[in-house]
Amino acid sequence: MTQSGDSRLLSFVIPVKDEQATIELLAAGILDSVRNMGGNFEAEIIFIDDGSIDQSWEIMNKLAASNDNIFAIRFRKNFGKALALEAGFRQTRGEIIFTMDADLQDDPNEIPKFIEAVDQGVDLVSGWKKRRNDPVSKRLPSWIFNKVTSFTTSIPLHDFNCGYKCYRREVIDSIHLYGDMHRYIPVLACDLGYRAGEIEVMHHPRRHGKSKFGFERYTRGLIDLLTVLATTRWMSKPGHLFGGIGLVSGLSGGGILVYLTILWFLGMRPIGNRPLFFLGILLCILSVQMMALGIISEFFIKTSHTNDVDILIREKSSNIINRSKMQKDKQ
């Protein structure tokens, strides 16, 4: 696919896990929506088969063979949404990059709303499924999760879990995903100084297949939230984190030992067999360890976590292979 003239290329990255009934409908919906926006926009769609056991790969590969705007990647097994998005991001060429779920619950007709928000000056736009078509058993944990995430990160978004988002090219180029970090892209982006916006989006009922996510994703998500908070707040100053812990431990342990020493001089002996004595010693040792860990951490400041997702891919559609060869030839 070639980008013509002054047209704006929109990239759509869509992870797929057993969604054979929706792939063709979603692709058609996206292309129709972009086409209806006028000649200033073009679209490329990148499907990532994240370990499907149905006919999803065959369908998306067939679409890629018949349409230069559609590309397909197949993982060797299910590696999760974050790595699927990362693999798709690496194939994108658009100035604005969308992520969508493949289950048709996201409405392609709302693409212009995202573009309008980006054109107003924000760097990323997150969808907000204000009226979710899901049971209470899914809505309640999601509501709690989003409230906790918004409070702890100070980012006023209502729906971090919403897969319908769009980003400026530079946002995606600045971030690498792993684990379950996909839901925290806005947090990582805002930490780098990018501006986030939010729009309400429709949430259609699921008509085909079933959800691939259970309650355990929220427990994993909260663990990842701690990781995100640590990396965004302390990655550039780990010595402050460990040094602060060490300082508190040292002052506490030292205070306990001073207190026991005073008791010893007052004749309240022995003190060596008191649990408080051992706690003071332990806190002092912990203080030294934390201080040392803080110093060592400073040597690894600014390191980043990267993943070579290419080793996870089993197959690519032929047009992706050809495009990669053309890019190498240009270099």
mmCIF file of C-alpha atoms in Angstrom:
data_model
loop_
_atom_site.group_PDB
_atom_site.id
_atom_site.type_symbol
_atom_site.label_atom_id
_atom_site.label_comp_id
_atom_site.label_asym_id
_atom_site.label_seq_id
_atom_site.Cartn_x
_atom_site.Cartn_y
_atom_site.Cartn_z
ATOM 1 C CA MET A 1 0.000 0.000 0.000
ATOM 2 C CA THR A 2 1.291 3.451 -0.864
ATOM 3 C CA GLN A 3 0.280 6.655 0.824
ATOM 4 C CA SER A 4 -0.783 9.193 -1.759
ATOM 5 C CA GLY A 5 -0.300 12.945 -1.835
ATOM 6 C CA ASP A 6 -1.430 14.803 1.249
ATOM 7 C CA SER A 7 -3.651 11.992 2.544
ATOM 8 C CA ARG A 8 -3.366 10.927 6.174
ATOM 9 C CA LEU A 9 -2.697 7.261 6.789
ATOM 10 C CA LEU A 10 -4.557 5.695 9.709
ATOM 11 C CA SER A 11 -3.247 2.398 11.085
ATOM 12 C CA PHE A 12 -5.541 -0.041 12.886
ATOM 13 C CA VAL A 13 -3.933 -2.672 15.117
ATOM 14 C CA ILE A 14 -6.345 -5.440 16.083
ATOM 15 C CA PRO A 15 -5.387 -8.461 18.237
ATOM 16 C CA VAL A 16 -7.495 -11.526 17.477
ATOM 17 C CA LYS A 17 -8.192 -14.612 19.572
ATOM 18 C CA ASP A 18 -10.801 -16.972 18.098
ATOM 19 C CA GLU A 19 -12.934 -14.326 16.369
ATOM 20 C CA GLN A 20 -13.526 -15.994 13.002
ATOM 21 C CA ALA A 21 -17.116 -14.714 12.784
ATOM 22 C CA THR A 22 -16.222 -11.035 13.111
ATOM 23 C CA ILE A 23 -12.947 -10.421 11.258
ATOM 24 C CA GLU A 24 -14.383 -9.756 7.801
ATOM 25 C CA LEU A 25 -17.208 -7.608 9.166
ATOM 26 C CA LEU A 26 -14.801 -5.520 11.231
ATOM 27 C CA ALA A 27 -12.385 -5.000 8.343
ATOM 28 C CA ALA A 28 -15.221 -3.931 6.049
ATOM 29 C CA GLY A 29 -16.591 -1.583 8.699
ATOM 30 C CA ILE A 30 -13.228 0.121 9.220
ATOM 31 C CA LEU A 31 -12.530 0.568 5.510
ATOM 32 C CA ASP A 32 -16.051 1.890 4.875
ATOM 33 C CA SER A 33 -15.803 4.349 7.756
ATOM 34 C CA VAL A 34 -12.451 5.722 6.581
ATOM 35 C CA ARG A 35 -13.684 5.868 2.990
ATOM 36 C CA ASN A 36 -16.699 7.904 4.086
ATOM 37 C CA MET A 37 -14.388 10.418 5.763
ATOM 38 C CA GLY A 38 -13.253 11.616 2.348
ATOM 39 C CA GLY A 39 -10.167 11.408 0.178
ATOM 40 C CA ASN A 40 -7.845 12.880 2.802
ATOM 41 C CA PHE A 41 -7.702 9.611 4.732
ATOM 42 C CA GLU A 42 -6.419 6.135 3.967
ATOM 43 C CA ALA A 43 -6.370 3.070 6.185
ATOM 44 C CA GLU A 44 -4.206 0.054 6.834
ATOM 45 C CA ILE A 45 -5.416 -2.767 9.064
ATOM 46 C CA ILE A 46 -3.029 -5.094 10.871
ATOM 47 C CA PHE A 47 -4.554 -8.209 12.415
ATOM 48 C CA ILE A 48 -2.524 -10.204 14.942
ATOM 49 C CA ASP A 49 -3.632 -13.786 15.528
ATOM 50 C CA ASP A 50 -2.778 -14.373 19.184
ATOM 51 C CA GLY A 51 -2.958 -18.160 19.242
ATOM 52 C CA SER A 52 -6.418 -18.726 17.749
ATOM 53 C CA ILE A 53 -7.603 -22.309 17.403
ATOM 54 C CA ASP A 54 -10.449 -21.556 14.990
ATOM 55 C CA GLN A 55 -10.244 -20.281 11.393
ATOM 56 C CA SER A 56 -9.227 -16.736 12.326
ATOM 57 C CA TRP A 57 -5.779 -16.965 10.724
ATOM 58 C CA GLU A 58 -7.068 -18.396 7.475
ATOM 59 C CA ILE A 59 -9.655 -15.624 7.212
ATOM 60 C CA MET A 60 -7.302 -12.734 7.957
ATOM 61 C CA ASN A 61 -4.578 -14.147 5.715
ATOM 62 C CA LYS A 62 -7.108 -14.454 2.890
ATOM 63 C CA LEU A 63 -8.133 -10.830 3.417
ATOM 64 C CA ALA A 64 -4.484 -9.760 3.322
ATOM 65 C CA ALA A 65 -3.947 -11.623 0.062
ATOM 66 C CA SER A 66 -6.875 -9.865 -1.607
ATOM 67 C CA ASN A 67 -6.524 -6.358 -0.152
ATOM 68 C CA ASP A 68 -3.354 -4.266 -0.055
ATOM 69 C CA ASN A 69 -4.730 -2.353 2.930
ATOM 70 C CA ILE A 70 -4.893 -5.414 5.190
ATOM 71 C CA PHE A 71 -1.991 -7.256 6.809
ATOM 72 C CA ALA A 72 -1.858 -10.325 9.036
ATOM 73 C CA ILE A 73 0.551 -11.672 11.653
ATOM 74 C CA ARG A 74 0.312 -15.017 13.419
ATOM 75 C CA PHE A 75 1.864 -15.809 16.803
ATOM 76 C CA ARG A 76 3.173 -19.293 17.564
ATOM 77 C CA LYS A 77 0.798 -19.476 20.542
ATOM 78 C CA ASN A 78 -1.206 -17.167 22.797
ATOM 79 C CA PHE A 79 1.200 -14.578 24.239
ATOM 80 C CA GLY A 80 -1.340 -12.006 25.401
ATOM 81 C CA LYS A 81 -2.751 -8.725 24.198
ATOM 82 C CA ALA A 82 0.227 -6.535 25.087
ATOM 83 C CA LEU A 83 2.693 -8.446 22.933
ATOM 84 C CA ALA A 84 0.116 -8.735 20.148
ATOM 85 C CA LEU A 85 -0.233 -4.957 20.122
ATOM 86 C CA GLU A 86 3.538 -4.522 20.240
ATOM 87 C CA ALA A 87 3.968 -6.769 17.199
ATOM 88 C CA GLY A 88 1.263 -4.860 15.348
ATOM 89 C CA PHE A 89 2.695 -1.461 16.280
ATOM 90 C CA ARG A 90 6.004 -2.437 14.698
ATOM 91 C CA GLN A 91 4.270 -2.921 11.349
ATOM 92 C CA THR A 92 2.340 0.347 11.316
ATOM 93 C CA ARG A 93 3.200 3.309 9.096
ATOM 94 C CA GLY A 94 0.303 5.649 9.835
ATOM 95 C CA GLU A 95 0.578 9.024 11.528
ATOM 96 C CA ILE A 96 -2.357 8.054 13.766
ATOM 97 C CA ILE A 97 -2.641 4.544 15.188
ATOM 98 C CA PHE A 98 -5.855 2.962 16.436
ATOM 99 C CA THR A 99 -6.344 -0.085 18.617
ATOM 100 C CA MET A 100 -9.652 -1.939 18.580
ATOM 101 C CA ASP A 101 -11.045 -5.204 19.857
ATOM 102 C CA ALA A 102 -12.001 -7.762 17.233
ATOM 103 C CA ASP A 103 -15.388 -8.719 18.713
ATOM 104 C CA LEU A 104 -17.424 -5.961 16.970
ATOM 105 C CA GLN A 105 -18.308 -4.312 20.271
ATOM 106 C CA ASP A 106 -16.307 -1.265 19.129
ATOM 107 C CA ASP A 107 -18.049 0.809 16.443
ATOM 108 C CA PRO A 108 -15.893 1.786 13.414
ATOM 109 C CA ASN A 109 -18.306 4.640 12.668
ATOM 110 C CA GLU A 110 -16.817 6.505 15.635
ATOM 111 C CA ILE A 111 -13.381 6.775 14.047
ATOM 112 C CA PRO A 112 -14.007 10.424 12.983
ATOM 113 C CA LYS A 113 -14.653 11.364 16.634
ATOM 114 C CA PHE A 114 -11.186 10.142 17.580
ATOM 115 C CA ILE A 115 -9.578 12.050 14.711
ATOM 116 C CA GLU A 116 -11.403 15.209 15.739
ATOM 117 C CA ALA A 117 -10.118 14.864 19.304
ATOM 118 C CA VAL A 118 -6.532 14.330 18.121
ATOM 119 C CA ASP A 119 -6.776 17.360 15.842
ATOM 120 C CA GLN A 120 -7.759 19.431 18.868
ATOM 121 C CA GLY A 121 -4.291 18.904 20.296
ATOM 122 C CA VAL A 122 -4.190 15.748 22.413
ATOM 123 C CA ASP A 123 -1.654 13.017 21.760
ATOM 124 C CA LEU A 124 -3.817 10.031 22.604
ATOM 125 C CA VAL A 125 -7.553 9.494 22.884
ATOM 126 C CA SER A 126 -9.097 6.789 25.053
ATOM 127 C CA GLY A 127 -12.603 5.495 24.543
ATOM 128 C CA TRP A 128 -15.018 5.469 27.473
ATOM 129 C CA LYS A 129 -17.664 2.753 27.427
ATOM 130 C CA LYS A 130 -20.016 4.770 29.603
ATOM 131 C CA ARG A 131 -22.939 2.442 28.878
ATOM 132 C CA ARG A 132 -21.402 -1.017 28.826
ATOM 133 C CA ASN A 133 -23.325 -3.955 27.437
ATOM 134 C CA ASP A 134 -21.824 -6.380 29.936
ATOM 135 C CA PRO A 135 -23.158 -8.130 33.053
ATOM 136 C CA VAL A 136 -22.679 -6.602 36.499
ATOM 137 C CA SER A 137 -20.063 -9.261 37.245
ATOM 138 C CA LYS A 138 -17.829 -7.553 34.670
ATOM 139 C CA ARG A 139 -18.901 -3.937 35.133
ATOM 140 C CA LEU A 140 -18.338 -3.761 38.903
ATOM 141 C CA PRO A 141 -14.732 -5.079 38.974
ATOM 142 C CA SER A 142 -13.932 -2.874 35.988
ATOM 143 C CA TRP A 143 -15.372 0.188 37.749
ATOM 144 C CA ILE A 144 -13.307 -0.495 40.880
ATOM 145 C CA PHE A 145 -10.186 -1.122 38.818
ATOM 146 C CA ASN A 146 -10.586 2.116 36.863
ATOM 147 C CA LYS A 147 -11.231 4.162 40.010
ATOM 148 C CA VAL A 148 -8.125 2.782 41.710
ATOM 149 C CA THR A 149 -5.996 3.343 38.611
ATOM 150 C CA SER A 150 -7.249 6.892 38.071
ATOM 151 C CA PHE A 151 -6.709 7.797 41.741
ATOM 152 C CA THR A 152 -3.219 6.359 42.046
ATOM 153 C CA THR A 153 -1.961 7.736 38.721
ATOM 154 C CA SER A 154 -3.793 11.110 38.861
ATOM 155 C CA ILE A 155 -4.932 10.615 35.258
ATOM 156 C CA PRO A 156 -8.640 11.512 34.904
ATOM 157 C CA LEU A 157 -9.715 8.705 32.575
ATOM 158 C CA HIS A 158 -12.818 6.639 33.243
ATOM 159 C CA ASP A 159 -12.005 3.480 31.288
ATOM 160 C CA PHE A 160 -8.400 2.302 31.154
ATOM 161 C CA ASN A 161 -9.621 -1.127 30.028
ATOM 162 C CA CYS A 162 -11.280 0.163 26.863
ATOM 163 C CA GLY A 163 -9.475 -1.294 23.855
ATOM 164 C CA TYR A 164 -10.732 1.443 21.535
ATOM 165 C CA LYS A 165 -7.984 4.070 21.544
ATOM 166 C CA CYS A 166 -5.930 6.108 19.119
ATOM 167 C CA TYR A 167 -2.447 7.575 19.358
ATOM 168 C CA ARG A 168 -0.169 9.892 17.505
ATOM 169 C CA ARG A 169 2.751 8.084 15.902
ATOM 170 C CA GLU A 170 5.301 9.496 18.348
ATOM 171 C CA VAL A 171 3.430 8.076 21.355
ATOM 172 C CA ILE A 172 3.664 4.522 20.055
ATOM 173 C CA ASP A 173 7.305 4.980 19.065
ATOM 174 C CA SER A 174 8.092 5.998 22.659
ATOM 175 C CA ILE A 175 6.566 2.993 24.437
ATOM 176 C CA HIS A 176 7.324 -0.728 24.552
ATOM 177 C CA LEU A 177 4.755 -3.156 25.922
ATOM 178 C CA TYR A 178 5.108 -6.373 27.904
ATOM 179 C CA GLY A 179 3.089 -8.342 30.448
ATOM 180 C CA ASP A 180 -0.383 -6.790 30.670
ATOM 181 C CA MET A 181 0.836 -3.229 30.213
ATOM 182 C CA HIS A 182 -1.478 -2.463 27.278
ATOM 183 C CA ARG A 183 -4.135 -0.982 29.564
ATOM 184 C CA TYR A 184 -1.548 1.392 31.022
ATOM 185 C CA ILE A 185 -0.377 2.997 27.781
ATOM 186 C CA PRO A 186 -2.055 6.292 28.805
ATOM 187 C CA VAL A 187 -0.150 6.210 32.119
ATOM 188 C CA LEU A 188 3.178 5.515 30.426
ATOM 189 C CA ALA A 189 2.492 8.169 27.781
ATOM 190 C CA CYS A 190 1.483 10.844 30.282
ATOM 191 C CA ASP A 191 4.637 10.141 32.258
ATOM 192 C CA LEU A 192 6.575 11.083 29.108
ATOM 193 C CA GLY A 193 4.681 14.353 28.821
ATOM 194 C CA TYR A 194 2.040 13.391 26.259
ATOM 195 C CA ARG A 195 -1.504 14.688 26.669
ATOM 196 C CA ALA A 196 -4.426 12.277 27.002
ATOM 197 C CA GLY A 197 -8.051 12.868 26.071
ATOM 198 C CA GLU A 198 -11.218 10.818 26.348
ATOM 199 C CA ILE A 199 -14.444 10.463 24.384
ATOM 200 C CA GLU A 200 -17.573 8.426 25.020
ATOM 201 C CA VAL A 201 -17.970 5.473 22.667
ATOM 202 C CA MET A 202 -20.755 3.049 21.955
ATOM 203 C CA HIS A 203 -20.390 -0.475 23.278
ATOM 204 C CA HIS A 204 -22.361 -2.978 21.266
ATOM 205 C CA PRO A 205 -23.464 -6.310 22.738
ATOM 206 C CA ARG A 206 -21.241 -9.246 21.868
ATOM 207 C CA ARG A 207 -23.023 -11.208 19.140
ATOM 208 C CA HIS A 208 -20.403 -13.822 18.320
ATOM 209 C CA GLY A 209 -18.124 -15.927 20.482
ATOM 210 C CA LYS A 210 -17.413 -15.227 24.124
ATOM 211 C CA SER A 211 -15.119 -12.999 26.144
ATOM 212 C CA LYS A 212 -11.526 -14.210 26.521
ATOM 213 C CA PHE A 213 -10.984 -12.327 29.786
ATOM 214 C CA GLY A 214 -11.930 -13.384 33.295
ATOM 215 C CA PHE A 215 -11.715 -11.857 36.747
ATOM 216 C CA GLU A 216 -8.050 -12.798 37.018
ATOM 217 C CA ARG A 217 -7.138 -10.061 34.552
ATOM 218 C CA TYR A 218 -7.990 -7.479 37.209
ATOM 219 C CA THR A 219 -5.679 -9.064 39.769
ATOM 220 C CA ARG A 220 -2.898 -9.160 37.176
ATOM 221 C CA GLY A 221 -3.767 -5.605 36.235
ATOM 222 C CA LEU A 222 -3.393 -4.346 39.801
ATOM 223 C CA ILE A 223 0.002 -6.032 40.074
ATOM 224 C CA ASP A 224 1.028 -4.364 36.820
ATOM 225 C CA LEU A 225 -0.269 -1.071 38.219
ATOM 226 C CA LEU A 226 2.311 -1.313 41.000
ATOM 227 C CA THR A 227 4.973 -1.918 38.356
ATOM 228 C CA VAL A 228 3.806 1.089 36.353
ATOM 229 C CA LEU A 229 3.799 3.325 39.424
ATOM 230 C CA ALA A 230 7.302 2.176 40.314
ATOM 231 C CA THR A 231 8.672 2.736 36.805
ATOM 232 C CA THR A 232 6.972 6.075 36.184
ATOM 233 C CA ARG A 233 7.667 7.594 39.592
ATOM 234 C CA TRP A 234 11.005 6.046 40.504
ATOM 235 C CA MET A 235 12.665 4.831 37.281
ATOM 236 C CA SER A 236 14.693 8.028 36.986
ATOM 237 C CA LYS A 237 15.482 8.189 40.711
ATOM 238 C CA PRO A 238 15.569 4.685 42.233
ATOM 239 C CA GLY A 239 18.058 5.870 44.822
ATOM 240 C CA HIS A 240 15.359 8.108 46.268
ATOM 241 C CA LEU A 241 12.963 5.177 46.644
ATOM 242 C CA PHE A 242 15.364 2.698 48.217
ATOM 243 C CA GLY A 243 17.218 5.433 50.052
ATOM 244 C CA GLY A 244 13.963 6.667 51.566
ATOM 245 C CA ILE A 245 13.047 3.173 52.728
ATOM 246 C CA GLY A 246 16.539 2.732 54.119
ATOM 247 C CA LEU A 247 16.396 6.068 55.915
ATOM 248 C CA VAL A 248 13.085 5.249 57.590
ATOM 249 C CA SER A 249 14.346 1.799 58.580
ATOM 250 C CA GLY A 250 17.604 3.206 59.905
ATOM 251 C CA LEU A 251 15.935 5.927 61.957
ATOM 252 C CA SER A 252 13.422 3.442 63.364
ATOM 253 C CA GLY A 253 16.063 0.856 64.224
ATOM 254 C CA GLY A 254 18.404 3.476 65.630
ATOM 255 C CA GLY A 255 15.616 4.974 67.725
ATOM 256 C CA ILE A 256 14.775 1.572 69.179
ATOM 257 C CA LEU A 257 18.405 0.876 70.069
ATOM 258 C CA VAL A 258 18.829 4.328 71.640
ATOM 259 C CA TYR A 259 15.694 3.719 73.716
ATOM 260 C CA LEU A 260 16.996 0.345 74.902
ATOM 261 C CA THR A 261 20.403 1.865 75.671
ATOM 262 C CA ILE A 262 18.753 4.463 77.910
ATOM 263 C CA LEU A 263 16.882 1.677 79.702
ATOM 264 C CA TRP A 264 20.191 -0.143 80.202
ATOM 265 C CA PHE A 265 21.766 2.921 81.848
ATOM 266 C CA LEU A 266 18.693 3.244 84.038
ATOM 267 C CA GLY A 267 19.335 -0.254 85.300
ATOM 268 C CA MET A 268 16.523 -2.007 83.430
ATOM 269 C CA ARG A 269 18.658 -4.976 82.415
ATOM 270 C CA PRO A 270 19.087 -7.206 80.499
ATOM 271 C CA ILE A 271 18.037 -5.821 77.117
ATOM 272 C CA GLY A 272 19.699 -8.391 74.857
ATOM 273 C CA ASN A 273 16.878 -10.892 75.249
ATOM 274 C CA ARG A 274 14.082 -8.483 74.375
ATOM 275 C CA PRO A 275 12.249 -8.856 71.011
ATOM 276 C CA LEU A 276 12.493 -5.081 70.605
ATOM 277 C CA PHE A 277 16.292 -5.367 70.616
ATOM 278 C CA PHE A 278 16.272 -7.823 67.718
ATOM 279 C CA LEU A 279 13.778 -5.647 65.823
ATOM 280 C CA GLY A 280 16.123 -2.673 66.169
ATOM 281 C CA ILE A 281 19.082 -4.696 64.882
ATOM 282 C CA LEU A 282 16.987 -6.025 61.972
ATOM 283 C CA LEU A 283 15.843 -2.537 60.951
ATOM 284 C CA CYS A 284 19.415 -1.245 60.991
ATOM 285 C CA ILE A 285 20.571 -4.123 58.779
ATOM 286 C CA LEU A 286 17.632 -3.505 56.437
ATOM 287 C CA SER A 287 18.604 0.158 56.270
ATOM 288 C CA VAL A 288 22.117 -0.674 55.102
ATOM 289 C CA GLN A 289 20.779 -3.089 52.494
ATOM 290 C CA MET A 290 18.259 -0.584 51.131
ATOM 291 C CA MET A 291 20.881 2.149 50.905
ATOM 292 C CA ALA A 292 23.207 -0.204 49.034
ATOM 293 C CA LEU A 293 20.411 -1.298 46.715
ATOM 294 C CA GLY A 294 19.603 2.338 45.986
ATOM 295 C CA ILE A 295 23.211 3.052 45.020
ATOM 296 C CA ILE A 296 23.354 -0.023 42.786
ATOM 297 C CA SER A 297 20.041 0.916 41.167
ATOM 298 C CA GLU A 298 21.426 4.290 40.162
ATOM 299 C CA PHE A 299 23.928 2.460 37.936
ATOM 300 C CA PHE A 300 21.026 0.990 35.970
ATOM 301 C CA ILE A 301 19.049 4.207 35.667
ATOM 302 C CA LYS A 302 17.136 4.811 32.453
ATOM 303 C CA THR A 303 17.219 1.170 31.404
ATOM 304 C CA SER A 304 14.108 0.004 29.562
ATOM 305 C CA HIS A 305 12.349 -3.315 29.100
ATOM 306 C CA THR A 306 12.224 -4.438 25.493
ATOM 307 C CA ASN A 307 10.895 -7.550 23.825
ATOM 308 C CA ASP A 308 11.896 -9.111 20.547
ATOM 309 C CA VAL A 309 8.357 -10.021 19.548
ATOM 310 C CA ASP A 310 9.552 -11.179 16.131
ATOM 311 C CA ILE A 311 10.597 -14.510 17.648
ATOM 312 C CA LEU A 312 6.991 -15.107 18.728
ATOM 313 C CA ILE A 313 5.598 -14.898 15.193
ATOM 314 C CA ARG A 314 4.935 -18.072 13.238
ATOM 315 C CA GLU A 315 3.747 -16.555 9.959
ATOM 316 C CA LYS A 316 3.163 -13.232 8.233
ATOM 317 C CA SER A 317 0.981 -12.418 5.261
ATOM 318 C CA SER A 318 2.930 -12.157 2.016
ATOM 319 C CA ASN A 319 2.407 -8.404 1.679
ATOM 320 C CA ILE A 320 4.055 -7.776 5.058
ATOM 321 C CA ILE A 321 7.056 -9.846 3.954
ATOM 322 C CA ASN A 322 7.283 -7.931 0.677
ATOM 323 C CA ARG A 323 7.000 -4.598 2.456
ATOM 324 C CA SER A 324 9.797 -5.525 4.855
ATOM 325 C CA LYS A 325 12.029 -6.441 1.910
ATOM 326 C CA MET A 326 11.293 -3.115 0.225
ATOM 327 C CA GLN A 327 12.164 -1.228 3.405
ATOM 328 C CA LYS A 328 15.459 -3.113 3.729
ATOM 329 C CA ASP A 329 16.299 -2.394 0.083
ATOM 330 C CA LYS A 330 15.724 1.324 0.660
ATOM 331 C CA GLN A 331 18.177 1.228 3.547
#
